[in-house]
Structure formats: C-alpha cells, structure tokens
XYZ file of C-alpha atoms in Angstrom:
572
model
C -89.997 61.974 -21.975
C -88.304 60.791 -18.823
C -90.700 58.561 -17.809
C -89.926 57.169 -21.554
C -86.043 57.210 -21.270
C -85.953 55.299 -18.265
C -88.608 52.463 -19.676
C -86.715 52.418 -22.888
C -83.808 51.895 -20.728
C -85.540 49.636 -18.618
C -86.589 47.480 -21.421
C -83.225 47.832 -22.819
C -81.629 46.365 -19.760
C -84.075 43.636 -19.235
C -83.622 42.774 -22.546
C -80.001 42.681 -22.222
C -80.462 40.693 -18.986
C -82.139 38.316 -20.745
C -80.316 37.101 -22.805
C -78.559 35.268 -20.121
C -80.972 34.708 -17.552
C -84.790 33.398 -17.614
C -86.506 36.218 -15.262
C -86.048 39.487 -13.991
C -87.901 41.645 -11.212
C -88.358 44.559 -11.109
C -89.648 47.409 -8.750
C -92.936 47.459 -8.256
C -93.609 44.822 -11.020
C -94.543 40.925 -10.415
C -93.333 38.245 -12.016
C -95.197 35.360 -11.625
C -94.069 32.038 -12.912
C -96.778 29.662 -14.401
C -96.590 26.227 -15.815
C -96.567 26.805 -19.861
C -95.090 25.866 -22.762
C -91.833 27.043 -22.211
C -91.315 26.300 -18.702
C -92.028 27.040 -14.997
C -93.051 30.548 -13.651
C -93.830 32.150 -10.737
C -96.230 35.300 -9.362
C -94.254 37.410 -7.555
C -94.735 41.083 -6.449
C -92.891 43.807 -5.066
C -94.738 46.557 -3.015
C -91.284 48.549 -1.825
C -89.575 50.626 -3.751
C -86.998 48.844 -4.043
C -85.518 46.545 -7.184
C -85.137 42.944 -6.590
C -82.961 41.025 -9.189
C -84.228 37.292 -8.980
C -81.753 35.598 -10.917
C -82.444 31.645 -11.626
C -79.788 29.657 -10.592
C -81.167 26.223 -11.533
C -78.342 26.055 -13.988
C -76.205 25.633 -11.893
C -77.454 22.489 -11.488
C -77.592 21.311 -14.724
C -73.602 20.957 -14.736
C -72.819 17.897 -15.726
C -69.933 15.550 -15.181
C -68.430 16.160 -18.330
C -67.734 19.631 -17.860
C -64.144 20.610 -16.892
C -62.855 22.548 -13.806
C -62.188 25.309 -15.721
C -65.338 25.852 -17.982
C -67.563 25.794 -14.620
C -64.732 28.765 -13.000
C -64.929 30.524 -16.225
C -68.789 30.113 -15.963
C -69.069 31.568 -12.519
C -67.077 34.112 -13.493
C -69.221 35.282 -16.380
C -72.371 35.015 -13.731
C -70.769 37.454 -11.092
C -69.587 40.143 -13.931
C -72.982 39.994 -14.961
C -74.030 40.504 -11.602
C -71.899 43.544 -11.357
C -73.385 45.205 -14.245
C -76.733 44.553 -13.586
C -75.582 46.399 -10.163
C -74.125 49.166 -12.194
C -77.301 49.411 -14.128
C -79.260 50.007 -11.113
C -77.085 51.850 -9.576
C -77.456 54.559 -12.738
C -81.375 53.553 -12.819
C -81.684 55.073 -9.379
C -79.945 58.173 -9.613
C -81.863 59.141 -12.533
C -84.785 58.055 -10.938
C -83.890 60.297 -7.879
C -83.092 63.407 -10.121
C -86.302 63.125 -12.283
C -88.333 63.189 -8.398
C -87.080 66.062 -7.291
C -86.238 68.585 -10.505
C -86.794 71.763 -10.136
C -88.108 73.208 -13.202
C -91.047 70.929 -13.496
C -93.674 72.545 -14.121
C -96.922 72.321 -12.478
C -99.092 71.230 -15.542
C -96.524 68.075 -15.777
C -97.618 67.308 -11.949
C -100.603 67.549 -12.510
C -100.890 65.431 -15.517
C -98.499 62.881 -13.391
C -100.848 62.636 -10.696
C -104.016 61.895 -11.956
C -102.037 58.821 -13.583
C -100.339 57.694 -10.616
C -103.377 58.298 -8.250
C -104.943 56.521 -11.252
C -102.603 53.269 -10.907
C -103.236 53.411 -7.376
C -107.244 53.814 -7.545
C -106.802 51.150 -10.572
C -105.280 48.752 -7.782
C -101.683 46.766 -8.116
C -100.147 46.749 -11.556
C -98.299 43.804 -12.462
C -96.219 42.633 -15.812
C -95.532 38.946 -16.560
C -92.450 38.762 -18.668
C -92.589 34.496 -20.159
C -88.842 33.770 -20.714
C -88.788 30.498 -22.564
C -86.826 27.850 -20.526
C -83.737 26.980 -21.954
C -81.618 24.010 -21.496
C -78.067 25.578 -21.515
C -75.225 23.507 -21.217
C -72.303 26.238 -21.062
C -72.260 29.097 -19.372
C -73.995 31.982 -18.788
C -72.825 35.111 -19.739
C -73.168 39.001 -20.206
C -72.813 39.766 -23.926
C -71.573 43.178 -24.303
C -71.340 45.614 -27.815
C -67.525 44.811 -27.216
C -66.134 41.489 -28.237
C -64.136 39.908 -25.622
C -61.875 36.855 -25.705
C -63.273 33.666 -24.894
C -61.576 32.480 -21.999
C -61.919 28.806 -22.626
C -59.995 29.799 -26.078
C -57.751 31.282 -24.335
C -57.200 28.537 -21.938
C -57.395 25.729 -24.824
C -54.693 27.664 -26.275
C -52.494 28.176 -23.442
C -53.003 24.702 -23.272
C -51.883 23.536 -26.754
C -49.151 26.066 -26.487
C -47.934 24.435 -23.705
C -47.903 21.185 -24.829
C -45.592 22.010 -28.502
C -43.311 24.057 -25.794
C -43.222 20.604 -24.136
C -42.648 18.974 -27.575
C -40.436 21.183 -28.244
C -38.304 20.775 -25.664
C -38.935 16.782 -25.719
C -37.286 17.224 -29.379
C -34.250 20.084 -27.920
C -33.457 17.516 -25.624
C -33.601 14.321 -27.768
C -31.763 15.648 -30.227
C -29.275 16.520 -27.457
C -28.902 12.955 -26.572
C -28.730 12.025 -30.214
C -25.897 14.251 -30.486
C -24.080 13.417 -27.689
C -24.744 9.247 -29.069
C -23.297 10.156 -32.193
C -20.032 11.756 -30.604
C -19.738 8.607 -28.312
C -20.254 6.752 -31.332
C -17.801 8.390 -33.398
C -15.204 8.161 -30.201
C -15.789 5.050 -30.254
C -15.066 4.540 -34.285
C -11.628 6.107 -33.950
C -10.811 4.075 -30.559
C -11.988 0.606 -33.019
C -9.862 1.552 -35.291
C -7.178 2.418 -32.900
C -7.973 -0.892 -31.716
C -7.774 -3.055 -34.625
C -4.717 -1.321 -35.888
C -2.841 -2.241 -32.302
C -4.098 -5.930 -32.590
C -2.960 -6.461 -35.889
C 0.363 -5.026 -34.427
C 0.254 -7.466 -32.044
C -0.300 -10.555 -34.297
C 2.465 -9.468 -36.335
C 4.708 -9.929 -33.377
C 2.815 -12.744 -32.078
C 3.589 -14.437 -35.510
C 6.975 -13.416 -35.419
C 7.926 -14.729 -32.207
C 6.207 -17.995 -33.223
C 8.301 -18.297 -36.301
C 11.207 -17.745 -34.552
C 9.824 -20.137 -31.577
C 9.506 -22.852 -34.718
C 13.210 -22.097 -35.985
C 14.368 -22.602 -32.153
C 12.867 -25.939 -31.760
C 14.221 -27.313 -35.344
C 17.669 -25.616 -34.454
C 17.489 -27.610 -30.975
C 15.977 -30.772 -32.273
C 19.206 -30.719 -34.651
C 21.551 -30.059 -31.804
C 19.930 -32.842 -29.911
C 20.395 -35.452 -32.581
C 23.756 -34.236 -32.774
C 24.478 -34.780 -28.945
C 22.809 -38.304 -29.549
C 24.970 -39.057 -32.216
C 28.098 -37.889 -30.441
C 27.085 -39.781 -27.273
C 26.893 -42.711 -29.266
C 29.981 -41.995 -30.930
C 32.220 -42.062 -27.668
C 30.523 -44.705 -26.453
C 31.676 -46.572 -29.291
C 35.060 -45.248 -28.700
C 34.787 -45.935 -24.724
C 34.363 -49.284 -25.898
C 36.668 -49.801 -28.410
C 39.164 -48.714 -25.847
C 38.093 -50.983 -23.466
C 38.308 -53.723 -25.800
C 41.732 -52.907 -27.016
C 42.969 -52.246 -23.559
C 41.437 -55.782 -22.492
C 43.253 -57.212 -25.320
C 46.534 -55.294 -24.205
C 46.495 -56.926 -21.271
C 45.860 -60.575 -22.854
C 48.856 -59.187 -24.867
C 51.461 -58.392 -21.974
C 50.181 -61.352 -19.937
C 51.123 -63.723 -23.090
C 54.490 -62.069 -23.625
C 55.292 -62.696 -20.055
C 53.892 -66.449 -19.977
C 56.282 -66.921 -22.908
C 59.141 -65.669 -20.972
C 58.619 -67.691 -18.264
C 58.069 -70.788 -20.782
C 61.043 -70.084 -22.196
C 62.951 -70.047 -19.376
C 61.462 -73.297 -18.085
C 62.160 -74.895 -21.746
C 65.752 -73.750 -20.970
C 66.101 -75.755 -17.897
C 64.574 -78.213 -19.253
C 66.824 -78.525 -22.397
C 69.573 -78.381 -19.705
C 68.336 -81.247 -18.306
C 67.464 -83.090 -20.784
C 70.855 -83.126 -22.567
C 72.334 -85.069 -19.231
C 68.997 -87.626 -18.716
C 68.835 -91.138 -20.440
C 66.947 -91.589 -23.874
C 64.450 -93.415 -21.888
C 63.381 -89.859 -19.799
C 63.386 -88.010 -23.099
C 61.434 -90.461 -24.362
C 58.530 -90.112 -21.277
C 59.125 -86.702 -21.366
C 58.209 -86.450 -25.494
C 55.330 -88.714 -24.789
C 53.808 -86.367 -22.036
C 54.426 -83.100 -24.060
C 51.968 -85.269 -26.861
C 49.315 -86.020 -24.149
C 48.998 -81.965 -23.436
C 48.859 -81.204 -26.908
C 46.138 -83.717 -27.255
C 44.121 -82.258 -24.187
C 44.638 -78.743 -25.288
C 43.129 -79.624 -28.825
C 40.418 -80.579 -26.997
C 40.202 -78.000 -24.765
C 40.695 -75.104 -27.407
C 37.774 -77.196 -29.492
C 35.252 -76.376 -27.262
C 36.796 -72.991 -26.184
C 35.995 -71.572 -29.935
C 32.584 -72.588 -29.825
C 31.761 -70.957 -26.713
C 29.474 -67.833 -28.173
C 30.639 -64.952 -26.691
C 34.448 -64.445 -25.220
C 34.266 -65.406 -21.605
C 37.701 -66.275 -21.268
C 37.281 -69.127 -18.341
C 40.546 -70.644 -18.239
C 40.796 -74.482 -17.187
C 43.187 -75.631 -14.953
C 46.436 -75.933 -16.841
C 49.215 -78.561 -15.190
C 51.710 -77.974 -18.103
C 53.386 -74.548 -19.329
C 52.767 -75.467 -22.912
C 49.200 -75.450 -22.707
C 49.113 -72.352 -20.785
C 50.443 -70.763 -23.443
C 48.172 -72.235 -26.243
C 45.306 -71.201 -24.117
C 46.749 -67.479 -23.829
C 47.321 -67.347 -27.611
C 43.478 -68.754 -28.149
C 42.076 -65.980 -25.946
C 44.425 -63.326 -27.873
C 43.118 -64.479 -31.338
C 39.314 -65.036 -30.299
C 38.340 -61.639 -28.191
C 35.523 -60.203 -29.454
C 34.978 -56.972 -31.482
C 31.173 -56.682 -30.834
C 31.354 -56.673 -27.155
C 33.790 -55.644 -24.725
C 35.881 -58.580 -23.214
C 34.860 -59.691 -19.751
C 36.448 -62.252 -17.456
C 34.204 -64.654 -16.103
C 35.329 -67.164 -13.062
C 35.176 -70.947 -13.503
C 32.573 -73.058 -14.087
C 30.761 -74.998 -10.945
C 31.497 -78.410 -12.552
C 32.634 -79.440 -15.845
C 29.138 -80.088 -17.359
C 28.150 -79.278 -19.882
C 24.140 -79.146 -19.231
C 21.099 -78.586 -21.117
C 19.627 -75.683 -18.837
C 19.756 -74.918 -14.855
C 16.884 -77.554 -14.341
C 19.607 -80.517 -15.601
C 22.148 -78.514 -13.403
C 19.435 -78.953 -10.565
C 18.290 -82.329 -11.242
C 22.323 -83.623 -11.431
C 22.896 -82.502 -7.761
C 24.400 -79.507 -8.232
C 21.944 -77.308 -5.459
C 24.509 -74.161 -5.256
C 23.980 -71.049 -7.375
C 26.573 -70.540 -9.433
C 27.952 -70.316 -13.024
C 27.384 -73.609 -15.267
C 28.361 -74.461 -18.846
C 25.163 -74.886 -21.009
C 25.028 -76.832 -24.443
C 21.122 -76.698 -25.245
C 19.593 -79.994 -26.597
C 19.963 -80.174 -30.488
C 22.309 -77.410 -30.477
C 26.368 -77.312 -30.652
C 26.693 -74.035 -28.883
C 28.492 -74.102 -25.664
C 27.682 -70.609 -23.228
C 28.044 -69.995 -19.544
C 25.260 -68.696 -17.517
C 23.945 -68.131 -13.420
C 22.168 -71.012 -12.347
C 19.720 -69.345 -9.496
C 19.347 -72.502 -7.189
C 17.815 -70.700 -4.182
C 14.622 -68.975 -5.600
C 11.125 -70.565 -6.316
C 12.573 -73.906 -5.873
C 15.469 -73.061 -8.001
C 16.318 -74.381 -11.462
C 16.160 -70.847 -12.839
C 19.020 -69.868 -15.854
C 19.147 -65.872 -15.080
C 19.317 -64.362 -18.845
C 19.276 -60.665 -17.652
C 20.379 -59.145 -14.457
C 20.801 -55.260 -13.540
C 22.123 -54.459 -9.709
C 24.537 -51.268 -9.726
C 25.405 -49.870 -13.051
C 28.570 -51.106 -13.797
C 27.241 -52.372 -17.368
C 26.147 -49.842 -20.118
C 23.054 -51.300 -21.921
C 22.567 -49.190 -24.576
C 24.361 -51.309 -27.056
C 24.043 -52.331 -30.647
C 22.044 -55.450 -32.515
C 25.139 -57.440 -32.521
C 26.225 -57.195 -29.329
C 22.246 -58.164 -27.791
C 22.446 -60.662 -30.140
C 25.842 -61.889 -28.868
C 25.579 -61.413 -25.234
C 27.650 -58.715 -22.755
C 28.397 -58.184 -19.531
C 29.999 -59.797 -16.012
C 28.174 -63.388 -15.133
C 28.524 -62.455 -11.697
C 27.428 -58.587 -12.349
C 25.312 -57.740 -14.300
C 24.987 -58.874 -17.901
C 22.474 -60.459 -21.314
C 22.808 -63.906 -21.837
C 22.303 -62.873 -25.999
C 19.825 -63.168 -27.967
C 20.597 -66.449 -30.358
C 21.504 -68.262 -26.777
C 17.908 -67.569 -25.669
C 17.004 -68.450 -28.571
C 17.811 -72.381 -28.485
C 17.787 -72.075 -24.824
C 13.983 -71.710 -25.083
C 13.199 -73.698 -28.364
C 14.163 -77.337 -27.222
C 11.255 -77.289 -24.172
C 8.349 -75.240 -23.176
C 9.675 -72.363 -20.525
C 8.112 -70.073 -18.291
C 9.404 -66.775 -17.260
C 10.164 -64.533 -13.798
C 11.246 -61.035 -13.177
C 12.210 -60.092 -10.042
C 12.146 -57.041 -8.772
C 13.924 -54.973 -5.640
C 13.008 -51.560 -4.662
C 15.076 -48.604 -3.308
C 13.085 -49.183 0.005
C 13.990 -52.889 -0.108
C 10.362 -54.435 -1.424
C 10.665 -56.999 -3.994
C 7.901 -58.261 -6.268
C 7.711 -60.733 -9.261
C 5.897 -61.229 -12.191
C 5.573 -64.683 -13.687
C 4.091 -65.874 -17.164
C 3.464 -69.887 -17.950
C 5.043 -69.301 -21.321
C 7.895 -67.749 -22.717
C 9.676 -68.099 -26.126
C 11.496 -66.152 -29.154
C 11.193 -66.397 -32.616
C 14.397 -66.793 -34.646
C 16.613 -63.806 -35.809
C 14.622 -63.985 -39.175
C 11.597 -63.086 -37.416
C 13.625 -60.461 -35.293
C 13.702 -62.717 -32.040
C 9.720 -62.108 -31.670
C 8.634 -61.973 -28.173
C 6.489 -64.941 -27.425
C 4.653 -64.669 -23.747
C 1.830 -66.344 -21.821
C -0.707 -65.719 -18.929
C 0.570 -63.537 -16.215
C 0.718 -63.935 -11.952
C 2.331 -62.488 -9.606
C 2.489 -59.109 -7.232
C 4.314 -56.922 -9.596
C 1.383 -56.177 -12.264
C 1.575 -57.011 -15.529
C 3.975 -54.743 -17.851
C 5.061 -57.081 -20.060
C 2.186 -58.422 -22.126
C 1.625 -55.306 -23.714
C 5.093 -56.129 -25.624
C 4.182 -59.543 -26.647
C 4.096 -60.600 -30.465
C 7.015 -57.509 -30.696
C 10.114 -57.736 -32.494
C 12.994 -57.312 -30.714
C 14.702 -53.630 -31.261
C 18.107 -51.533 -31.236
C 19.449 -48.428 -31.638
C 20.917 -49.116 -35.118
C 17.681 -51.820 -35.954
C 14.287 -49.927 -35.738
C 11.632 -52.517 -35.021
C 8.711 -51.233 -33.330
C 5.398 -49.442 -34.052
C 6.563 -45.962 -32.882
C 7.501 -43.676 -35.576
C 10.689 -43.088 -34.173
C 12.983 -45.548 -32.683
C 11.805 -46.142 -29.021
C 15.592 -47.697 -28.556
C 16.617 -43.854 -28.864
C 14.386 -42.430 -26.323
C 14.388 -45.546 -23.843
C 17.951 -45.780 -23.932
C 18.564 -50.100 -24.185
C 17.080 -52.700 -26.345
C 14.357 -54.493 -25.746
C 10.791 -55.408 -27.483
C 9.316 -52.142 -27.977
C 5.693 -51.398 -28.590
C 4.892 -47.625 -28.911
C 7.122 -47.785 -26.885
C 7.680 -49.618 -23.298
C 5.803 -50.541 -20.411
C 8.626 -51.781 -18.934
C 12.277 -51.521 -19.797
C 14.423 -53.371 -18.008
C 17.360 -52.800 -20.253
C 17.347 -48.845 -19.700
C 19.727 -46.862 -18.038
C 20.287 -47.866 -13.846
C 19.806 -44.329 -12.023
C 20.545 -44.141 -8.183
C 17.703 -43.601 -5.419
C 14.781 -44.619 -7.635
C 12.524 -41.550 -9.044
C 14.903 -39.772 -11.463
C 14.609 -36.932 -13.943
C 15.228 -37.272 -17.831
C 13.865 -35.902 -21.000
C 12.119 -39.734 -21.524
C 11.425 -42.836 -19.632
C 15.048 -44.348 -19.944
C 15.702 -45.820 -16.172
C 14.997 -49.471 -15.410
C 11.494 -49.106 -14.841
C 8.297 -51.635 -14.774
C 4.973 -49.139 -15.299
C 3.177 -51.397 -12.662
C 5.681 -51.515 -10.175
C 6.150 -47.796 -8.949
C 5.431 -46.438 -12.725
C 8.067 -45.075 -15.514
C 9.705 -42.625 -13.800
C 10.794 -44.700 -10.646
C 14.301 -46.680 -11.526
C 14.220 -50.093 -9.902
C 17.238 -50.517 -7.700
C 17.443 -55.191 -8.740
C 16.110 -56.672 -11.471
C 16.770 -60.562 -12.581
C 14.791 -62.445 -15.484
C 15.080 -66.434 -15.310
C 13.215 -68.643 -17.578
C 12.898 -72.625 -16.267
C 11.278 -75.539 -18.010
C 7.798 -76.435 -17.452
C 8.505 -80.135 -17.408
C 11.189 -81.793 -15.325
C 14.628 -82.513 -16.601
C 14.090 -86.287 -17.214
C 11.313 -85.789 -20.074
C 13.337 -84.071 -22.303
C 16.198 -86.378 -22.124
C 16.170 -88.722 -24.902
C-alpha cells in the first residue's frame, strides 16, 4: 500500500507537473526523447538515487517581441513558484520514502515478498518509463495551476493600469474644471469692470459734450464781441476823422476871420487915402481892383474842379483875392476825406501825365498839376523824375504811418492823404489817368534791412466805377515775385462795398482797400507796422507774399504807372 501511495502520488505530481512543463525525470526512471508526432524527446537515465527535475526551458525562447516587460516577469515568476513546489513535493516524496525504508513493524513476509521483486528488477536489468508529452507551442506563460484560484497578475496589472489612467483623467478633469472656474471668475471680473467701464465713459462724453457746447457758446459770444470791437473801431475812426476835418476847417475858419481883419484894415487906409487922391487915382485904382476880380474868377474856376481838396494856394499880390481864395477853401473842404495841405505846384502846367511833365523839361521830382487828355479834371500828383528813367506819376505811396488806410469807397474813390507823405491818388483819377494811353505799372519796394525790389507789368488799366474800377494787369518782371496777378480781373473793394470772392469781406480782415481775391497776395493798402514781421489776428500789414511773405510789413512802398509810348504820340 505504500509502495501504491507514493506512485499514486508520484503520478499525481507528474501529472500536475505537466501540465506546465513537457518532461519530467524521475529517480531511477529514463526519459528518453524521440522524434514523433508530437515533438522531440530524449533517452535519459538515472542510476543514483537521486531525483532529477529536467525542466524544458525552450520556451523561453519562444518569447516574442510582442510580449510586454511585465508578462515575461510575471512569467518567470510563475516558473520559479513552480519550481518551489516541485521542491516541496520532493522534499515530502523523500521523507516518506525514508520512513517507509526503515519502519519498524514490517514484517518479514512483506520483505520477503519485496525482495524477490526488487532482486527481480535488478536480475530483469534497468527499468525505464518513457512519458511522450506532446509539444506545445505556448505563447504565455507557464504556470503552476493549483486547486486554489489565484489572481491573474497581468489582470491585476491591466487594472492597476486602467485605474491609473481614470485617476489621471480624473484629475485632468479636477484640474480643468479648476481653470474653467477660475476663467469664469476672471470673466465675470471682467463683466463688472466693462460695465464699470462703459458707465465712466459715457460719464465722460457727457462732460466732453458739455464743455464743447459751452466751447461753441464761447466762440459765438466772442465772435459777437469781436464784430462789436470792429464796429466801434470803425466808429471812432469815423469820429477821429470827422474831428480832424472839422478842426482843419476851424482853422480855415480863424485864418479867414483874421485875413478879413487885416483886409479891413487895409480897405480903411485905403478909403483914407482915397478920399484925398485925384479922380484919376481912383479911377486906376477901380480899374486894378476889376483886373483881380477877373484873375480870381479864373483862378477859383479851376480851383473847384480840382477833385479832391488840396488847398494849393497861388500867389496872391492883392488882399482881395486872398480873401476870395480863403472863402473858396472854407466852402469847398471835403466831407469824405480829411483836409490836407499840399505845397505848390512845380510849374503852372497843367500836364497830361509825368511823361508830358518829363518831356516839357521839367527833370525834378516834384508835385505837378495833371488834366488827363479828354478829361476836364484838374488833380495834383508826385512826378518821380529820378527812377527808371523817370516819367513815373506815383498813385500810392506808404513810408511811416502817418496816413490811416482803412477808409471808405468814397474816400478811395476820391483820393486822401499828404502828396509829399504818403497818400491815393483816387480811384476815378486813375481812372482817366490810365484810359487816354496804354500804361505800365511799378511797385517798389524797401525793406526793414534796407533791400529794395520791384515788380513791373507791361500793362496796367481800370475799368470804370460801373464795373467797380476792375483791375486790368499784364505780364510781370522784376526781382520782387509776382503778387499781383493773382488779383487781376478783381473788382476793386471796401469796408462798406464787399467785392471779392471771399465770403466775408477781405477789406475787414486785411484792414485797407484794395482788389481782393480770396483774399490778398499782396496788400499794399494795409496797416504800416514798425520793424517788419508783426503779430495780428490776420494778414493786415503792408505786405507783398513774394517779397518776405504776409506776415513781414514792408518798411517803403511806391506804385507809379508811365505811358508805354512817348509823350509826343498822344498829343493831337
């Protein structure tokens, strides 16, 4: 029965071993492997007492690359505990063995039926046991299965695995939805400081929009106290001249009441005189009081169509017609312009322009009674004998101020100013100065440095007053630059008769009269500052744009038209 225990055990553990692995040796049995059906065996055999576990390890080979780390450590593992209870086995197999040898209640009929058999194995020769395992082509790994389920470590390790990959998910997700919660706070900050923001800017545009409404009433309120300065300016220059005028004629006034004095004291001698003479005396004396009454006739005939009040008194040999004279100026001074005494004429004259003055023999610059040709108006003017081969009649000249320019149509059209100042020749007197020839024009110009330049144009001529005393100009030379032709074709304008292109009235802002445009590339009838650059609210100095631009105020300016023929052709 032992001998049957431990073969049943025997068989049980080789059958158990197995399972997992293709041979097994055991003592005093040979395996031999042999080429068959299922595989390669060997002959083996085993004369010790001993047991000899041949395990197969060719699988160990057959790993192949697609196997993980971990399936070929959990493999090995499964091959050593196998290897341990094989051990354990054999171990147990021994002991047993060793007790069953040497029991002590055995009794002799057992030995002796045990030794005939063994001496019978040995007289029988070796005894050997092939065991065929079928080869099998495993792919996993070998294991030990045991009555007792275990976990499969793989599983295990799969699980693990997958566990920690959601834990990683999981905290993928804990930590997005972090941000996502932190985003929507900063997002919801940043709501409330929008609408923090909007409500401050639409604060501010409200008092943006207020101060430019009140910017807007400001400028109207200081536009209208601008006009208002304008209109008072003009206003006491109106008055300043008005004064002037009736001051001038205050003094024609006293200086009559004291001429008649003294001609009535004379007249009292004279009576005196006469009431102890002869007839004959009275009688030369009547005749040469009716010769000076004649001459004055004359005299006061041409005085009254002089143009503008110039007051140029002839010489006077009798006290009668000094008087006459005195009462002509007293009756004739002008309302239009202020009065201005002008010295005596160079020569009697009168002449057609400067270039007749010239041509007659009369070489020194000085003032000369005009009468155009086809005209009955009789004017004084400067005859400029010394420039550009003389022959010039000056119709404008500026040189320190002492004439305000800024006047009204009536008194441009008129004439103003000192002959030998600064003063306009007139409009109407330019007029049919420069419609009985063809005449050319020349500004001169003088610096605050002391550099003069000129400008020149072959043709120059106004229109009628009808036509507004249109500017009429021709080709331009000189070293000045050309500032002029950009007002040619103009009407002539004033402060109280709007005639240029501007909106406005460039008279206003420029301060004279001249022919505007839009409004003045020149404007040599502006306001004369000192020192040349100046500062205004416009361009109202005496300025030509060319010539050291608008806001530079020329220090001498002089415009002189001549004839472009000589004298002799235009005298019929």
């Amino acid at each position: 029965m032992g001998g049957e225990s431990e073969e049943e055990m025997l068989r049980a553990f080789v059958s158990t071993a197995t399972r997992n692995f293709h041979w097994i040796s055991l003592p005093a049995v040979d395996f031999v492997w042999t080429p068959n059906t299922y595989g390669l065996h060997r002959e083996c055999s085993v004369t010790h007492p001993q047991l000899y576990l041949l395990l197969e390890d060719r699988n160990s080979q057959e790993f192949t690359q697609e196997e993980t780390l971990d399936t070929q450590m959990e493999t090995h593992i499964r091959r050593v505990l196998s290897l341990l209870l094989l051990l354990v086995c054999l171990v147990k197999f021994g002991l047993n063995a060793g007790r069953g040898g040497s029991h002590p209640g055995s009794s002799k009929s057992e030995g002796a039926a045990k030794r005939p058999s063994r001496s019978s194995e040995h007289k029988l020769g070796r005894c050997s046991y092939t065991f065929i395992v079928p080869q099998q082509k495993l792919k996993g790994a070998l294991c030990v299965s045991t009555e007792t389920a275990r976990a499969n470590g793989s599983e295990t390790a799969d699980l693990r695995a997958q566990l920690a990959n959601q834990q990683e998910q999981l905290e993928r997700l804990r930590m997005r939805l972090e941000q996502d919660g932190a985003l929507a706070s900063e997002v919801s900050t940043l709501r409330r400081e929008s609408s923090t923001m909007n409500a401050r800017i639409t604060q501010l545009y409200a008092q943006l929009l207020h101060e430019v409404i009140n910017k807007q009433e400001q400028a109207e309120e200081q536009r209208r106290l601008e006009e208002l300065l304008l209109n008072t300016t003009l206003q006491v220059l109106q008055i300043s001249n008005s004064y002037r005028e009736l001051e001038k004629k205050y003094e024609a006034l006293t200086s009559l009441v004291s001429n008649q004095s003294q001609l009535m004291t004379q007249l009292e001698k004279r009576c005196q005189i006469s009431m102890v003479t002869k007839p004959r005396q009275e009688a030369e004396s009547s005749a040469l009081v009716q010769s000076n009454i004649v001459q004055n006739e004359n005299s006061e005939h041409k005085v009254r169509n002089i143009q503008r009040d110039q007051s140029a008194p002839l010489e006077q040999k009798q006290p009668l017609q000094e008087i006459h004279g005195l009462l002509t100026m007293a009756t004739d001074l002008p309302t239009d312009a202020p009065f201005i005494s002008f010295p005596a004429t160079k020569s009697p004259g009168p002449w057609q322009d400067c270039q007749h003055v010239l041509d007659s023999g009369e070489s020194t610059s000085a003032i000369y009674l005009l009468r155009p040709r086809n005209s009955n108006r009789l004017f004084q003017a400067w005859c400029d004998q010394s420039r550009a081969q003389g022959g010039w009649t000056v119709i404008q000249r500026r040189l320190d101020g002492s004439v305000n320019f800024f006047r009204n149509w009536d008194q441009y059209k008129q004439g103003f100013g000192n002959l030998d100042g600064e003063y306009w020749l007139g409009l109407e007197n330019l007029y049919w100065l420069t419609s009985q020839a063809s005449y050319k024009l020349r500004v001169h110009m003088e610096d605050w440095q002391g550099r003069q330049a000129f400008a020149e144009y072959d043709s120059f001529n106004i229109e009628p007053e009808s036509d507004w005393y249109r500017l009429r100009l021709g080709s331009y030379q000189g070293t000045a630059g050309d500032s002029l032709s950009w007002h040619s074709n103009k009407a002539f304008t004033t402060l109280d008769r709007d005639k240029d292109a501007y909106l406005g009235n460039c008279a206003h802002y420029q301060k004279g009269g001249w022919w505007y445009h839009m409004c003045a590339h020149s404007n040599l009838n502006g306001v004369w500052y000192r020192g040349g650059h100046y500062r205004s609210r416009y361009q109202d100095g005496v300025y030509w744009a060319e010539f050291h631009g608008g806001s530079y105020s020329l220090k001498r300016v002089t415009m002189m038209v001549k004839p472009l023929q000589p004298i002799q052709v235009l005298v019929k």
